[in-house]
Amino acid sequence: MSDSANGHHGRSAQEVVEQLRLEFVDELTETLQSLDVEMDAARNGRCDMRKLVTDCRRAAVQFRGQAANFAMHRLATVAHRLEEYLANTPEVTPPRIWDDLAGYFDLMIRLAQGKAADTDPAALVRALPAKLGFDLGDIEIRNVEVLLVMPHGAQTRFVERELQQCGYRVSLMADSLRAFAMVVETKPDLVIISAMMPDLEGIDLAMALSAMPSTRNIPLAVITSLDKDDDILKLLPKRVPVLFKGASFADDLFKALDNLFLI
C-alpha cells in the first residue's frame, strides 16, 4: 500500500473519530440542558426529586465513560464527581443542591466544548462542591482531597466516614487502573489504597506512585487485612504507612494522618 493511501486512511479515521466526538458533545449538551429543565421542575414541585437524581447519575456514568474514550479526561473526572456527589442523596435534599447541580452542568458543558481546557485538574476538583449524604453539622470542610482506592463495600464506607469526620473531601475509585490516571491528573492530598485490588494490585499501585517523579511527593497509605509480617508488605517504601483492618484501625489512621501532617 502506498504512503498516500496510508495517509488517506489515517486522515479518514481521524475524521471519523472527530465526528463521533462532536456528536458526543452535542448529546452531552442536549442532555444537560434537558436535565436543567427537569431540575427547575423539581425545584418548583412539578417533578419527582428521586427521578431527577437517578437521571443525573445515569447521565454522569454514561458521560464519564464516553469522555474517557475521547481522552477528555477533565470532563470524565467531573462526571465521576457528579455521580459521587449524588450517590448518597438524602430524602430531604439541602437547598444547596440546586446551585451545585447547575454548577456541574455548566462546567461539564464548558469542558465538553473546550472552553475550560486549560484549567488545572487539581484546582478543578477542589472547586467542586462537597458531596451530599453526610451531615456536616459543625464539621468544617477542609480543602484536603483524599482519594480512596478501594472496592465498594461496608469497609470502604466506614473509612470514608472516618475521613469525612476530619473534614476531608473524599472521593472513591474502585478501579485501581483508573485510579492511577486520576492520581497523576488531579494530585490528591492523600491516597489510601487497599492492598488487594483486581487488575492492578494496591501494593503495585502504591509502589508505582511512590517511585514516579510526578507523584512521589503525594502522601500514600495502604489499608489491609494481611498480617503485619506478610512479605508483600515489606515491598512497600518505609515512608508508606500501613493501616490494618480491625480494632486498631482508627488509631492507625489517626497516627498516619498525624505523621503525614494532615491533622
XYZ file of C-alpha atoms in Angstrom:
263
model
C 0.000 0.000 0.000
C 1.362 3.423 -0.935
C 2.224 6.159 1.558
C -0.519 8.330 0.074
C -3.062 5.576 0.659
C -1.889 5.182 4.248
C -2.214 8.915 4.771
C -5.694 8.910 3.247
C -6.915 6.143 5.546
C -5.250 7.800 8.540
C -6.995 11.081 7.878
C -10.294 9.294 7.330
C -10.006 7.523 10.675
C -9.219 10.814 12.411
C -12.190 12.441 10.743
C -14.490 9.642 11.912
C -13.249 9.948 15.499
C -13.659 13.725 15.410
C -17.188 13.374 14.052
C -18.050 10.944 16.847
C -16.555 13.326 19.397
C -18.642 16.229 18.090
C -21.758 14.064 18.231
C -20.917 13.220 21.836
C -20.520 16.914 22.688
C -23.910 17.654 21.129
C -25.523 14.766 23.011
C -23.994 15.861 26.312
C -25.105 19.464 25.810
C -28.669 18.463 24.932
C -28.902 16.022 27.847
C -27.614 18.501 30.409
C -29.919 21.209 29.100
C -32.838 18.781 29.465
C -31.707 17.918 32.990
C -31.554 21.631 33.771
C -35.215 21.935 32.741
C -36.059 18.860 34.834
C -34.185 20.372 37.776
C -36.209 23.571 37.520
C -39.401 21.493 37.516
C -38.261 19.550 40.600
C -37.332 22.765 42.358
C -40.885 24.013 41.832
C -42.549 20.746 42.836
C -43.529 19.664 39.320
C -41.102 16.725 39.098
C -40.085 13.919 41.445
C -36.727 14.628 43.085
C -35.687 10.967 43.113
C -36.205 10.757 39.359
C -34.017 13.812 38.849
C -31.248 12.295 40.967
C -31.460 8.985 39.091
C -31.413 10.717 35.707
C -28.408 12.832 36.700
C -26.464 9.827 37.984
C -27.228 7.817 34.861
C -26.042 10.670 32.646
C -22.883 11.147 34.742
C -21.904 7.472 34.451
C -22.593 7.475 30.714
C -20.641 10.665 30.068
C -17.733 9.583 32.261
C -17.086 6.565 30.056
C -17.624 8.383 26.778
C -15.408 11.302 27.787
C -12.614 8.907 28.722
C -12.912 7.242 25.306
C -12.232 10.605 23.647
C -9.359 11.441 26.052
C -11.440 14.260 27.588
C -10.001 13.486 30.994
C -11.107 16.610 32.851
C -14.675 16.050 31.727
C -14.507 12.381 32.752
C -13.249 13.396 36.197
C -16.035 15.947 36.727
C -18.650 13.429 35.548
C -17.249 10.937 38.074
C -17.516 13.561 40.805
C -21.121 14.365 39.847
C -22.098 10.710 40.238
C -20.323 10.607 43.602
C -21.938 13.879 44.661
C -25.395 12.331 44.222
C -24.602 8.764 45.329
C -25.956 9.213 48.862
C -28.548 11.926 48.310
C -30.751 12.183 51.432
C -34.533 12.018 51.248
C -34.693 15.688 52.202
C -32.202 17.433 49.962
C -30.353 20.532 51.206
C -31.061 23.841 49.439
C -27.525 23.951 48.034
C -28.279 21.095 45.631
C -29.813 23.440 43.048
C -26.773 25.693 42.712
C -24.456 22.691 42.944
C -26.155 20.856 40.083
C -26.353 23.997 37.958
C -22.624 24.475 38.510
C -21.880 20.891 37.484
C -23.999 21.182 34.331
C -22.374 24.455 33.294
C -18.846 23.192 33.942
C -19.403 19.950 32.038
C -20.772 21.793 29.018
C -17.827 24.215 29.045
C -15.345 21.351 29.326
C -17.039 19.435 26.509
C -16.944 22.499 24.277
C -13.285 23.142 25.070
C -13.925 26.400 26.930
C -12.104 25.319 30.096
C -9.473 23.062 28.546
C -6.555 24.806 30.262
C -7.986 24.527 33.771
C -5.624 22.754 36.161
C -7.283 19.413 37.051
C -6.174 19.624 40.679
C -7.755 23.074 41.057
C -10.816 21.899 39.154
C -11.742 19.111 41.577
C -11.042 21.256 44.627
C -13.562 23.827 43.392
C -16.364 21.247 43.170
C -18.965 21.122 45.967
C -18.717 18.612 48.810
C -20.906 15.604 48.119
C -24.330 15.036 49.606
C -25.354 12.448 52.174
C -23.082 13.477 55.018
C -24.400 15.607 57.850
C -21.810 18.341 58.029
C -23.076 19.670 61.353
C -20.302 21.667 62.951
C -17.567 19.989 60.893
C -15.531 22.428 58.869
C -14.900 21.162 55.346
C -11.180 21.438 54.711
C -9.570 21.882 51.331
C -7.941 18.461 51.580
C -8.662 15.959 48.805
C -8.455 12.276 49.750
C -8.752 9.521 47.151
C -9.799 6.079 48.382
C -8.761 3.294 46.032
C -10.889 0.507 47.464
C -13.668 -1.861 46.354
C -17.207 -0.771 47.151
C -18.463 -2.136 50.459
C -19.076 -1.572 54.148
C -15.371 -1.251 54.980
C -14.893 1.429 52.362
C -17.931 3.330 53.599
C -16.534 3.183 57.155
C -13.170 4.568 56.053
C -14.915 7.303 54.091
C -16.959 8.339 57.129
C -13.884 8.440 59.339
C -12.158 10.769 56.896
C -15.257 12.926 56.462
C -15.373 13.348 60.236
C -11.973 15.012 59.862
C -13.469 17.438 57.355
C -11.736 15.921 54.335
C -13.248 15.831 50.854
C -13.280 12.134 49.967
C -13.530 10.577 46.522
C -13.752 6.850 45.811
C -12.292 4.922 42.890
C -12.909 1.172 42.841
C -10.786 0.603 39.723
C -7.060 0.723 40.512
C -6.066 1.212 36.865
C -8.305 4.253 36.531
C -7.140 5.429 39.943
C -3.561 5.534 38.654
C -4.514 8.030 35.953
C -6.680 10.023 38.359
C -3.834 10.457 40.850
C -1.483 11.633 38.103
C -4.056 14.109 36.851
C -5.708 15.526 39.986
C -2.852 15.255 42.532
C -4.930 14.497 45.672
C -3.510 15.434 49.065
C -3.690 11.820 50.251
C -4.280 8.457 48.571
C -5.409 5.466 50.641
C -5.114 2.204 48.722
C -6.465 -1.245 49.505
C -3.574 -3.708 49.322
C -5.626 -6.245 47.377
C -7.348 -4.920 44.263
C -8.391 -6.587 40.995
C -6.370 -5.936 37.811
C -3.634 -3.814 39.427
C -2.753 -4.801 42.989
C -2.836 -1.997 45.527
C 0.737 -2.747 46.573
C 1.887 -2.322 42.965
C -0.042 0.934 42.643
C 1.469 2.307 45.858
C 4.982 1.360 44.757
C 4.498 2.938 41.327
C 3.130 6.190 42.731
C 5.957 6.324 45.276
C 8.571 5.960 42.540
C 7.277 8.321 39.846
C 8.668 11.893 39.958
C 5.220 13.368 39.269
C 3.538 11.573 42.196
C 6.232 10.552 44.676
C 5.527 13.520 46.948
C 1.819 12.690 47.281
C 1.181 11.114 50.709
C 0.060 7.484 50.489
C -1.251 4.860 52.880
C -2.139 1.211 52.335
C -5.052 -0.478 54.081
C -5.043 -4.247 54.514
C -6.242 -7.253 56.494
C -2.934 -9.051 55.892
C -0.713 -9.948 58.812
C 1.772 -7.185 59.564
C 4.647 -9.619 58.913
C 3.389 -10.593 55.457
C 6.236 -10.500 52.933
C 4.288 -8.468 50.378
C 4.009 -5.537 52.796
C 7.800 -5.481 53.082
C 7.938 -4.363 49.448
C 6.410 -1.006 50.340
C 8.669 2.015 50.859
C 9.268 2.649 54.551
C 7.528 6.022 54.374
C 4.183 4.479 53.309
C 2.126 3.751 56.433
C 0.047 0.567 56.602
C -3.430 0.695 58.133
C -4.592 -2.655 59.477
C -8.279 -3.518 59.443
C -9.629 -4.322 62.867
C -9.766 -2.800 66.323
C -6.639 -0.688 65.813
C -7.757 0.851 62.513
C -8.916 4.205 63.899
C -5.677 4.608 65.856
C -3.593 3.594 62.827
C -5.457 6.110 60.677
C -5.002 8.939 63.174
C -1.297 8.155 63.512
C -0.845 8.072 59.736
C -2.657 11.383 59.246
C -0.592 12.943 62.018
C 2.677 11.674 60.549
C 1.656 12.953 57.118
C 0.879 16.389 58.633
C -2.768 16.209 57.546
C -4.221 16.889 61.008
